[in-house]
Amino acid sequence: MSPSSAATVTRIATDSGPGSAPKNVLHLDEHTLEIVSDSGEGAQKCGQIFASVSAKMNYGVWTVEIIPAEIEPPARTAAGASGNLIRFGRDKVTNWGDETNLVVAFNEQVLLARHRLDALSDDCIILIESKWAEDPDAEIRQEWQDAMEEISDRNYRVIPVPMEEQCLTRVDNPRKGKNMFALGLLAQIYGYDVEKISEQIRAQFAKKPPEVSKANVDLLELGVHWAQENLDLRIEVPRIETDEKRVVMNGNQAAALGAIASGMEFCAMYPITPATSVSQYLCDVFERYGGTMHQAEDEIAAAGAAIGASYAGKVALTVTSGPGLALKTEFIALAVMTEIPLVVLDVQRGGPSTGLPTKVEQSDLLAALFSQPGDAPRVVMAPATIEECFHSMVTARRIAKSFRCVVIVLTDANLASGQQQFQRPVLDERWHAAPANHRAVTSGERPYDWDPDTGLSRRIVPGQPGGMHTVTGLNHDHDSNVDYTPEINQLGCAMRSRKLAVLQQTMSPPPIHGDESGELLVVGWGSTKGAIEEAVDRVRAEGHAVSSTHLTFLSPMQPGLGEIFSRFEHVMTVELNYSDDPAAPYITPENRRLGQLAFLLRAQTLVDVDCWTRVPGQPLRPGHIADALRRKLSAASETEVRVNE
Amino acid sequence: MSPSSAATVTRIATDSGPGSAPKNVLHLDEHTLEIVSDSGEGAQKCGQIFASVSAKMNYGVWTVEIIPAEIEPPARTAAGASGNLIRFGRDKVTNWGDETNLVVAFNEQVLLARHRLDALSDDCIILIESKWAEDPDAEIRQEWQDAMEEISDRNYRVIPVPMEEQCLTRVDNPRKGKNMFALGLLAQIYGYDVEKISEQIRAQFAKKPPEVSKANVDLLELGVHWAQENLDLRIEVPRIETDEKRVVMNGNQAAALGAIASGMEFCAMYPITPATSVSQYLCDVFERYGGTMHQAEDEIAAAGAAIGASYAGKVALTVTSGPGLALKTEFIALAVMTEIPLVVLDVQRGGPSTGLPTKVEQSDLLAALFSQPGDAPRVVMAPATIEECFHSMVTARRIAKSFRCVVIVLTDANLASGQQQFQRPVLDERWHAAPANHRAVTSGERPYDWDPDTGLSRRIVPGQPGGMHTVTGLNHDHDSNVDYTPEINQLGCAMRSRKLAVLQQTMSPPPIHGDESGELLVVGWGSTKGAIEEAVDRVRAEGHAVSSTHLTFLSPMQPGLGEIFSRFEHVMTVELNYSDDPAAPYITPENRRLGQLAFLLRAQTLVDVDCWTRVPGQPLRPGHIADALRRKLSAASETEVRVNE
Amino acid sequence: MSEQLRSFFGCGLDDDRTFDLNDYGDSIPRWCVGCGDHGVLSAVKRMMRDQRLLPERTVFVSGIGCSSRFPHYLDTYGFHGIHGRALPIATGVKLSRPDLDVFVVTGDGDCCSIGAGHWLHATRYNIDMTVLLLDNAIYGLTKNQTSPTTPEGFETNTQPHGTYLPALNPLSTALGVTNASFVAQTADWVPAHLLATLKAAYEHVGFSFVRILQRCPKFSAPVFSEQARTPDLHELLFHSDGITVPSLDKIYKHRLEHDPSDLDRARSLAEDTERTRLGIFFKDATRPCYNAIRHLPTYTAAQNIERLNRELDRYAV
Amino acid sequence: MSEQLRSFFGCGLDDDRTFDLNDYGDSIPRWCVGCGDHGVLSAVKRMMRDQRLLPERTVFVSGIGCSSRFPHYLDTYGFHGIHGRALPIATGVKLSRPDLDVFVVTGDGDCCSIGAGHWLHATRYNIDMTVLLLDNAIYGLTKNQTSPTTPEGFETNTQPHGTYLPALNPLSTALGVTNASFVAQTADWVPAHLLATLKAAYEHVGFSFVRILQRCPKFSAPVFSEQARTPDLHELLFHSDGITVPSLDKIYKHRLEHDPSDLDRARSLAEDTERTRLGIFFKDATRPCYNAIRHLPTYTAAQNIERLNRELDRYAV
Ligand SMILES: Cc1ncc(C[n+]2csc(CCOP(=O)(O)OP(=O)(O)O)c2C)c(N)n1
Ligand SMILES: Cc1ncc(C[n+]2csc(CCOP(=O)(O)OP(=O)(O)O)c2C)c(N)n1
Ligand code: SF4
Ligand code: SF4
Ligand SMILES: [Mg+2]
Ligand SMILES: [Mg+2]
């Protein structure tokens, strides 16, 4: 062990000497903490409870799940790190920030995982299970030493905590209780109300026998007590009281609840990460609202069943992720062609192919727009926050129904599992479908009574006397009769396309974050909004004329983009998908692969939209984005200088 | 019946009076004729033979199949028109032209089908089975009358021919022989060598007993004889002798032969129109070259089997059309991710969904480029002629193999069934793969030994000692080990993308048809090339500075497009896919749906590329394209005038 | 549709309309002359008339193929879907609208090749619908390619030197699937038997799978031509709980009593294809129906909003 | 691989290398502690060693799932494909490279749900390969959703009030498919039987389908836990032409002689699931193998070009 790391460990030991009472309290506007453990040790539950309580205390909150890629990775390995990151603060928190300020780690290997990802601030406080340092197994002791050595170049403050030893005073199997003990440590450090946390624990375990809650609360209190006795560490984050009614949940819960609120009554799916939790949630509760969840034999059948249900009068939903979306390609075209309303929720993950199944990416945009052979216009929208996950389902259903079209909603693994609080939605009966009314079809009404201007028409559904007809994926006329003539084919294509133009005309230009004009405009879509805006704010604070805008609709595109772009000297997208590094070998401006939105925007506006994109399998950091913006600004000014010379 | 149409019919009757010998011979540089019948009456065979013989006589030839949408549509209906259009001439013929100059129709209903499609020139010569005019069934007689009435506003020259009556002098079932009789009429009209035609008939029926050929040649001669006796009609089209070795075939045959010539050894497919004939041809002959054709249980399995074969050391092919391409979406991403070479031939048809299954469209371009969720770079190319259908398979295999990538080749229903002659390919052993060499893998060689600059690497295939590894659709490192770290994911994406940039750097800008600069540049891709160039030539002849260029590679795009476009005042694409009419309600420049290539080119070049596109389910006509160019030119000059004011 | 549901949805049984054949459609089908599909269409209309099916409450779902054009020739509701996927669509229809009578018309390629996975699962779900497999042992619409049921050695455009494998037996395949509840076979050329089978299939509550041997004079004429001419090549399965068509007894001499509740025997009868057996191979009305299991009450928007507000309370800050 | 092919490709039999278990891979699998997959991996390695399989001539193809991680833990060639599609990939491998020994490892979701259509057809093609269905009656990798083989009533994340339908029986389903040639069942907790079954499956020329009951302590522990502890709940099928594992006779008291050529009995034994039967249900080496039918000579490029030039003559102008 190198002297410096020995020093670190020594310093800590002093810190956590028994009986020392907190000497000083840190006052901060926000803090980012993580709990990481081996998979199965409960760090995620600990983090979720901490986040929920933080939200209920009116802190701004954003959480990110730390998920291992395997089901049960080997214990004590970097690959196995599992847990939760919580950024909370006085103000609204919209993203996971730049780095973590405090970690509770159940072993040194999972800590290393985080360290190696550069996830921790240089002065990060680390509370770590101390037992490994003196493990009977020499190999483990060595691993501990090596880990301390490896992290010794940073100024982390490492505080060993005898978690297991403490837990053993209350329970037989300490692996099961550590997470609550850790929660107790955090409660004490951040000065949370223990009773509030106990309540949350009881709510979480409501379905289990009361002993379970009791045992967990015991361990929580043990943690609080131990921290009071041993930790010279208090962090206080101020909070603002508010009367606003709020809820806190993750994006998959929000989307599921949004689907129910929207009045959808049928959802078919096939399990796939990271979309599963939406469907699992609906599997649990949808029936209570008269809704049917159908787990189909595959994604094709799920799309088919959803289309069948919509055909029969519903507006059905199908939920999936990349590989599943790929399988639905053919059926989506059928829905477009037959003008059967359908909502497709795609929770994006890392691609291509199986890719990074548990990790975040925003790279299904072009597939969502263009994957169907033939011309198949459809609506594509992307919520940017947890709140929007809820409301976009309501909007999606409404558009699908009124426009008899397919609406694809793109969320991602970051929104899916991140928790945030937002204004409690005020539910509205008008979101629901009118109850089925099988009125007779009057003579002259036709299944595709396209309004020649708008392409809109009213559906006729089975059960309506006099409305009998056969829908078909073949080209068809107003009566749904198969038709191969050039005029009718041209007409059908035009009508299906026209609906999008009509929808586009009802939209407003996207709002601008920052000034309405300036040097650089950053454009984003989806879950990156919070990080982009935070980065923009930082760079603005440095005096740069940077603004950003965020697109909710990707098809049709919101109006006014060209006009907005013209007010900025430079436009670039920031996206969580792949683009070629312009400086890489063989890459020229002509052959450079661009971020997916950048590509779309260039075609749409003919503006030379640049992009900065990455595919790290984790959310973008505001700090990294800010760096990219600074580089873009200085490159731009260099070019200008050169031009001026 | 109106007087005028009565007049028409009378005039004809005079024309075809028995015994009258040809009084005058028309000399023309080219002529377009059609044979149309009910489905099953053999007009297609007649047309094919006529086209083959024309090609062998060194005429330039282009054919288009007239295909009914049903298997066996009712007799005597417009929907059932089945046959062949042949445009032939002294010079090279590259498209079906504007209109048909001569029709042989087996009944008046199939003639009406063509008339209603506006397919016939105003002075079209029509040879029509005369028996319907006096059919015992009054309804049929009425239909005949109505038809004559309907066409009477044109100056067609209608010549009733007692086809069935004549055939009955030789055979019992005249429905079976009419087509050869009709061929005889054509032979006489165009002055073809009857022996040459007889030879072709014998070749066609080589697998049948000799009586069949004999009976058919008999009827041919009967037709010739009848025409000599009765028709005052001779058309002579001059031809140029050449020593160039040529072949004549349709695009599906060319692609199949190209696949064999390229050295591909495995093809998996599932039947689908209009791709079936490629696979059927391979089913017939591929085994003779040691090649395996596997008809899989569906398109997914076909893609999977092809990928399996490629993984095992081949470069495999899968053949399909739109709906089948949709089903292969997920597997194509796997091939991209694992860098397994794969050639996908998509014979495009009308979409979306089942669309117009037998008809032509060019609307799978964006799907070919973007259908995979995640970033999945692949090569997309589009042959523009029958000859290119052959050679692009050779190119596709070579690229797929050298770049370890997916190559999608887009042809369409027009190329698939159209016949044209071209220079006989000189086959080359180097196109073939080197025979499998299961050399041992030397230590240090890795399954993804990406050259950091080019992304290229050499495959290791099963059978090679020491090379054992597991390929996976998950993100992976150089050793094909699953890897979830940000760096490796970024690297993998970059390497797969880089290969396209490298390929792009080996390409040349597309050649320009016409001057290198001017007022308007027309850009096209795929089977529309001939029609576009003919249109450009016509408009150029009127004194306009119009040129065209045609893209063979759509991904990566050929270099130099921006530079080329900058030399023209206006750029527009002409495509056989859907775009909104800019003058339609609700359509604005901002929300207008564009032709698929136009959309790509805008993003690529930031030039305001306009488009003129249609989805008639049939090839574009040079005349219609020329009109569109003229409109574009005059709109452009109007705008300029306004600007100048 | 079960009587239970009929009365629940207040339609059908208490609707005293009667219909004649033309009420179910009178357009001229676009199948070839002599195509077996024509006969199936007539029989289906006859069955609907006899059972007094309401055209507006009846949905025919199909895939792609000659056979899948079926819905276009009926004046009921129809869904002409995509190749191989009729069953998933029908699943969605029936699950969300139990008041509708759902029929599926599919081909041997549509059902047994590209649709095989859905076929297996639909059999297992045992949703109350009637499935007509029009098996002409060939791909008709795409013009003469080998299908899974094409006899070994038969020459087609994709296996021009003779079909490679023995034909798949759709009956034994279906009978192998857990929760199969009704498997029958009939032929387009025995109209009385066809009609009786359709009735039995419709009346069975559950997934009624009927393989109909269907002539395609265009491409697979030799497969069934001798068969169709020769009653002696058939064997009619009869049983009090199966179907009996006394009118056929004179012509069809080979008859075999078979209790459709006997699965083992059903399988062995299906396996042995020396004789073409027509009748109900297996029937079990006690097998669980997925649509019945999943049947849900409906709530008003107001009720749902009240419940959802309670759910939101759980997330309240 | 048949001996015929081995000698044709000049590999295998005349290669006198022997291997030990580690030659087939020594990395530590990432399955949960107690997962049945570990045992299957050991048995597979043992079988390979005993049969002296050449690592470079052996390919393991899989789909997606916990079980489908299998190839990663072997030092043979491997193809970790996409969900449900291992069989089509393996089909392409074996058709184009008959010299390779092909194994497929798949899960109950992978094979019986999303892959059901391919499963049916692969069974019918009867291509020479060995298929291991690791059936844990649950979706493992995606964490606890109902699979087709999940027992009725078992609570999962997608059917939290109990799985709706009776479990699909993969044995009777496979046995229903025409041209099935080898269907067996074994369990991860009877290693000797597992090994014997793997050997028999590998030796069978054709599509050898082995359902391996596999414990998933993480999500479906109750499904097999009592079973695995209780030899008396099993019945071993034995036969001179099947497998016999004398070492098990002491512990596994229930034994039944079953001739694997008897398809009818195989089906009825498979159907009755009161006892868990381990052994070969059906085996028929005379069924046509698609890969054998499709086996082709290879030609040199020069030969092909000459032939192709002759073909081009047909199109010459
Ligand atoms: C995804 C897809 N693949 C292939 C096709 C082409 N196709 C249409 S019908 C058909 C098979 C028809 O055979 P079958 O199902 O037996 O019906 P039949 O025409 O014989 O009644 C095929 C392959 C298609 N339309 N869509
Ligand atoms: C197309 C697609 N759909 C869904 C998934 C998600 N998925 C991965 S594995 C799996 C099921 C795993 O269950 P099983 O096949 O039984 O294997 P096990 O994990 O139990 O061994 C699913 C649904 C996927 N990867 N791809
Ligand atoms: S091709 Fe065959 S199945 Fe199709 S309509 Fe004609 S006869 Fe019937
Ligand atoms: S989840 Fe189940 S199947 Fe997967 S590794 Fe764990 S125990 Fe095995
Ligand atoms: Mg068929
Ligand atoms: Mg499983």
PDB file of C-alpha atoms in Angstrom, chain A residues 127-262:
ATOM      1  CA  LEU A 127     -19.088   5.231   3.801  1.00  0.00           C
ATOM      2  CA  ILE A 128     -17.922   1.714   3.287  1.00  0.00           C
ATOM      3  CA  GLU A 129     -18.521  -1.630   4.978  1.00  0.00           C
ATOM      4  CA  SER A 130     -15.318  -2.146   6.940  1.00  0.00           C
ATOM      5  CA  LYS A 131     -15.380  -5.889   7.461  1.00  0.00           C
ATOM      6  CA  TRP A 132     -13.579  -6.724   4.208  1.00  0.00           C
ATOM      7  CA  ALA A 133     -10.374  -5.111   5.417  1.00  0.00           C
ATOM      8  CA  GLU A 134     -10.072  -7.822   8.014  1.00  0.00           C
ATOM      9  CA  ASP A 135     -11.691 -10.661   6.161  1.00  0.00           C
ATOM     10  CA  PRO A 136     -10.369 -14.115   7.093  1.00  0.00           C
ATOM     11  CA  ASP A 137      -9.722 -14.700   3.392  1.00  0.00           C
ATOM     12  CA  ALA A 138      -6.298 -13.289   2.522  1.00  0.00           C
ATOM     13  CA  GLU A 139      -7.334 -12.784  -1.076  1.00  0.00           C
ATOM     14  CA  ILE A 140     -10.179 -10.539  -0.040  1.00  0.00           C
ATOM     15  CA  ARG A 141      -7.931  -8.560   2.267  1.00  0.00           C
ATOM     16  CA  GLN A 142      -5.576  -8.093  -0.653  1.00  0.00           C
ATOM     17  CA  GLU A 143      -8.438  -6.938  -2.883  1.00  0.00           C
ATOM     18  CA  TRP A 144      -9.359  -4.381  -0.283  1.00  0.00           C
ATOM     19  CA  GLN A 145      -5.785  -3.143  -0.138  1.00  0.00           C
ATOM     20  CA  ASP A 146      -5.572  -2.932  -3.914  1.00  0.00           C
ATOM     21  CA  ALA A 147      -8.804  -1.023  -4.093  1.00  0.00           C
ATOM     22  CA  MET A 148      -7.663   1.506  -1.499  1.00  0.00           C
ATOM     23  CA  GLU A 149      -4.464   1.860  -3.441  1.00  0.00           C
ATOM     24  CA  GLU A 150      -6.357   2.410  -6.677  1.00  0.00           C
ATOM     25  CA  ILE A 151      -8.536   5.183  -5.303  1.00  0.00           C
ATOM     26  CA  SER A 152      -5.746   6.838  -3.392  1.00  0.00           C
ATOM     27  CA  ASP A 153      -5.025   9.378  -6.108  1.00  0.00           C
ATOM     28  CA  ARG A 154      -8.313  11.079  -5.335  1.00  0.00           C
ATOM     29  CA  ASN A 155      -9.150  13.106  -2.255  1.00  0.00           C
ATOM     30  CA  TYR A 156     -12.031  10.897  -1.260  1.00  0.00           C
ATOM     31  CA  ARG A 157     -12.876  10.845   2.384  1.00  0.00           C
ATOM     32  CA  VAL A 158     -13.249   7.145   3.151  1.00  0.00           C
ATOM     33  CA  ILE A 159     -15.177   6.240   6.296  1.00  0.00           C
ATOM     34  CA  PRO A 160     -15.227   2.553   7.168  1.00  0.00           C
ATOM     35  CA  VAL A 161     -18.450   1.485   8.843  1.00  0.00           C
ATOM     36  CA  PRO A 162     -18.923  -1.876  10.568  1.00  0.00           C
ATOM     37  CA  MET A 163     -22.286  -2.425   8.932  1.00  0.00           C
ATOM     38  CA  GLU A 164     -22.500  -6.160   9.193  1.00  0.00           C
ATOM     39  CA  GLU A 165     -21.175  -6.229  12.724  1.00  0.00           C
ATOM     40  CA  GLN A 166     -23.835  -3.762  13.757  1.00  0.00           C
ATOM     41  CA  CYS A 167     -26.658  -5.516  11.948  1.00  0.00           C
ATOM     42  CA  LEU A 168     -25.721  -8.801  13.539  1.00  0.00           C
ATOM     43  CA  THR A 169     -26.720  -7.307  16.834  1.00  0.00           C
ATOM     44  CA  ARG A 170     -30.332  -7.362  15.592  1.00  0.00           C
ATOM     45  CA  VAL A 171     -30.681  -9.961  12.828  1.00  0.00           C
ATOM     46  CA  ASP A 172     -29.245 -13.303  11.824  1.00  0.00           C
ATOM     47  CA  ASN A 173     -28.684 -12.599   8.172  1.00  0.00           C
ATOM     48  CA  PRO A 174     -26.963  -9.234   7.909  1.00  0.00           C
ATOM     49  CA  ARG A 175     -26.990  -9.268   4.087  1.00  0.00           C
ATOM     50  CA  LYS A 176     -30.734  -8.755   4.333  1.00  0.00           C
ATOM     51  CA  GLY A 177     -30.661  -5.823   6.678  1.00  0.00           C
ATOM     52  CA  LYS A 178     -27.669  -3.714   5.737  1.00  0.00           C
ATOM     53  CA  ASN A 179     -29.684  -1.576   3.392  1.00  0.00           C
ATOM     54  CA  MET A 180     -31.925  -0.342   6.183  1.00  0.00           C
ATOM     55  CA  PHE A 181     -28.959   0.266   8.413  1.00  0.00           C
ATOM     56  CA  ALA A 182     -27.449   2.310   5.596  1.00  0.00           C
ATOM     57  CA  LEU A 183     -30.704   4.219   5.272  1.00  0.00           C
ATOM     58  CA  GLY A 184     -30.360   5.053   8.946  1.00  0.00           C
ATOM     59  CA  LEU A 185     -26.867   6.414   8.345  1.00  0.00           C
ATOM     60  CA  LEU A 186     -28.207   8.648   5.597  1.00  0.00           C
ATOM     61  CA  ALA A 187     -31.153   9.786   7.691  1.00  0.00           C
ATOM     62  CA  GLN A 188     -28.797  10.934  10.350  1.00  0.00           C
ATOM     63  CA  ILE A 189     -26.300  12.537   7.956  1.00  0.00           C
ATOM     64  CA  TYR A 190     -28.969  14.523   6.123  1.00  0.00           C
ATOM     65  CA  GLY A 191     -31.074  15.161   9.201  1.00  0.00           C
ATOM     66  CA  TYR A 192     -34.221  13.445   7.898  1.00  0.00           C
ATOM     67  CA  ASP A 193     -37.199  12.738  10.095  1.00  0.00           C
ATOM     68  CA  VAL A 194     -36.895   9.090  11.093  1.00  0.00           C
ATOM     69  CA  GLU A 195     -40.626   8.706  11.525  1.00  0.00           C
ATOM     70  CA  LYS A 196     -41.231   9.844   7.938  1.00  0.00           C
ATOM     71  CA  ILE A 197     -38.821   7.191   6.739  1.00  0.00           C
ATOM     72  CA  SER A 198     -40.407   4.535   8.923  1.00  0.00           C
ATOM     73  CA  GLU A 199     -43.749   5.384   7.394  1.00  0.00           C
ATOM     74  CA  GLN A 200     -42.345   4.956   3.939  1.00  0.00           C
ATOM     75  CA  ILE A 201     -40.870   1.604   4.936  1.00  0.00           C
ATOM     76  CA  ARG A 202     -44.199   0.463   6.260  1.00  0.00           C
ATOM     77  CA  ALA A 203     -45.873   1.534   3.017  1.00  0.00           C
ATOM     78  CA  GLN A 204     -43.293  -0.372   0.995  1.00  0.00           C
ATOM     79  CA  PHE A 205     -43.814  -3.558   2.944  1.00  0.00           C
ATOM     80  CA  ALA A 206     -47.557  -3.150   3.323  1.00  0.00           C
ATOM     81  CA  LYS A 207     -48.234  -6.448   1.595  1.00  0.00           C
ATOM     82  CA  LYS A 208     -45.885  -8.391   3.874  1.00  0.00           C
ATOM     83  CA  PRO A 209     -46.519  -9.429   7.480  1.00  0.00           C
ATOM     84  CA  PRO A 210     -46.012  -6.559   9.963  1.00  0.00           C
ATOM     85  CA  GLU A 211     -42.884  -8.205  11.453  1.00  0.00           C
ATOM     86  CA  VAL A 212     -41.085  -7.359   8.246  1.00  0.00           C
ATOM     87  CA  SER A 213     -41.704  -3.647   8.598  1.00  0.00           C
ATOM     88  CA  LYS A 214     -40.823  -3.808  12.209  1.00  0.00           C
ATOM     89  CA  ALA A 215     -37.471  -5.536  11.613  1.00  0.00           C
ATOM     90  CA  ASN A 216     -36.620  -3.021   8.917  1.00  0.00           C
ATOM     91  CA  VAL A 217     -37.505  -0.038  11.047  1.00  0.00           C
ATOM     92  CA  ASP A 218     -35.369  -1.493  13.840  1.00  0.00           C
ATOM     93  CA  LEU A 219     -32.367  -1.618  11.567  1.00  0.00           C
ATOM     94  CA  LEU A 220     -33.066   1.878  10.349  1.00  0.00           C
ATOM     95  CA  GLU A 221     -33.000   3.123  13.888  1.00  0.00           C
ATOM     96  CA  LEU A 222     -29.842   1.185  14.559  1.00  0.00           C
ATOM     97  CA  GLY A 223     -28.203   3.002  11.658  1.00  0.00           C
ATOM     98  CA  VAL A 224     -29.380   6.364  12.910  1.00  0.00           C
ATOM     99  CA  HIS A 225     -28.091   5.583  16.336  1.00  0.00           C
ATOM    100  CA  TRP A 226     -24.735   4.362  15.123  1.00  0.00           C
ATOM    101  CA  ALA A 227     -24.274   7.489  13.037  1.00  0.00           C
ATOM    102  CA  GLN A 228     -25.189   9.728  15.922  1.00  0.00           C
ATOM    103  CA  GLU A 229     -22.569   8.021  18.003  1.00  0.00           C
ATOM    104  CA  ASN A 230     -19.825   7.671  15.450  1.00  0.00           C
ATOM    105  CA  LEU A 231     -20.077  10.096  12.579  1.00  0.00           C
ATOM    106  CA  ASP A 232     -18.759  13.595  12.637  1.00  0.00           C
ATOM    107  CA  LEU A 233     -20.744  14.407   9.524  1.00  0.00           C
ATOM    108  CA  ARG A 234     -23.901  16.413   8.977  1.00  0.00           C
ATOM    109  CA  ILE A 235     -25.157  17.816   5.698  1.00  0.00           C
ATOM    110  CA  GLU A 236     -28.042  20.175   5.565  1.00  0.00           C
ATOM    111  CA  VAL A 237     -29.862  21.012   2.373  1.00  0.00           C
ATOM    112  CA  PRO A 238     -32.491  23.723   2.724  1.00  0.00           C
ATOM    113  CA  ARG A 239     -35.934  23.143   1.323  1.00  0.00           C
ATOM    114  CA  ILE A 240     -38.787  25.290   0.171  1.00  0.00           C
ATOM    115  CA  GLU A 241     -42.274  24.657   1.442  1.00  0.00           C
ATOM    116  CA  THR A 242     -44.954  24.535  -1.202  1.00  0.00           C
ATOM    117  CA  ASP A 243     -48.675  23.949  -1.356  1.00  0.00           C
ATOM    118  CA  GLU A 244     -48.521  22.481  -4.785  1.00  0.00           C
ATOM    119  CA  LYS A 245     -49.884  18.959  -4.818  1.00  0.00           C
ATOM    120  CA  ARG A 246     -47.189  16.678  -6.059  1.00  0.00           C
ATOM    121  CA  VAL A 247     -46.514  13.073  -6.821  1.00  0.00           C
ATOM    122  CA  VAL A 248     -43.242  11.233  -7.142  1.00  0.00           C
ATOM    123  CA  MET A 249     -42.660   8.234  -9.370  1.00  0.00           C
ATOM    124  CA  ASN A 250     -40.494   6.924 -12.160  1.00  0.00           C
ATOM    125  CA  GLY A 251     -41.148   7.302 -15.871  1.00  0.00           C
ATOM    126  CA  ASN A 252     -42.456   3.809 -16.393  1.00  0.00           C
ATOM    127  CA  GLN A 253     -44.955   4.262 -13.596  1.00  0.00           C
ATOM    128  CA  ALA A 254     -45.894   7.647 -15.007  1.00  0.00           C
ATOM    129  CA  ALA A 255     -46.434   6.208 -18.477  1.00  0.00           C
ATOM    130  CA  ALA A 256     -48.521   3.335 -17.115  1.00  0.00           C
ATOM    131  CA  LEU A 257     -50.669   5.678 -15.050  1.00  0.00           C
ATOM    132  CA  GLY A 258     -50.905   8.021 -18.013  1.00  0.00           C
ATOM    133  CA  ALA A 259     -52.179   5.156 -20.137  1.00  0.00           C
ATOM    134  CA  ILE A 260     -54.897   4.440 -17.606  1.00  0.00           C
ATOM    135  CA  ALA A 261     -55.745   8.103 -17.242  1.00  0.00           C
ATOM    136  CA  SER A 262     -55.991   8.455 -21.001  1.00  0.00           C
TER     137      SER A 262
END
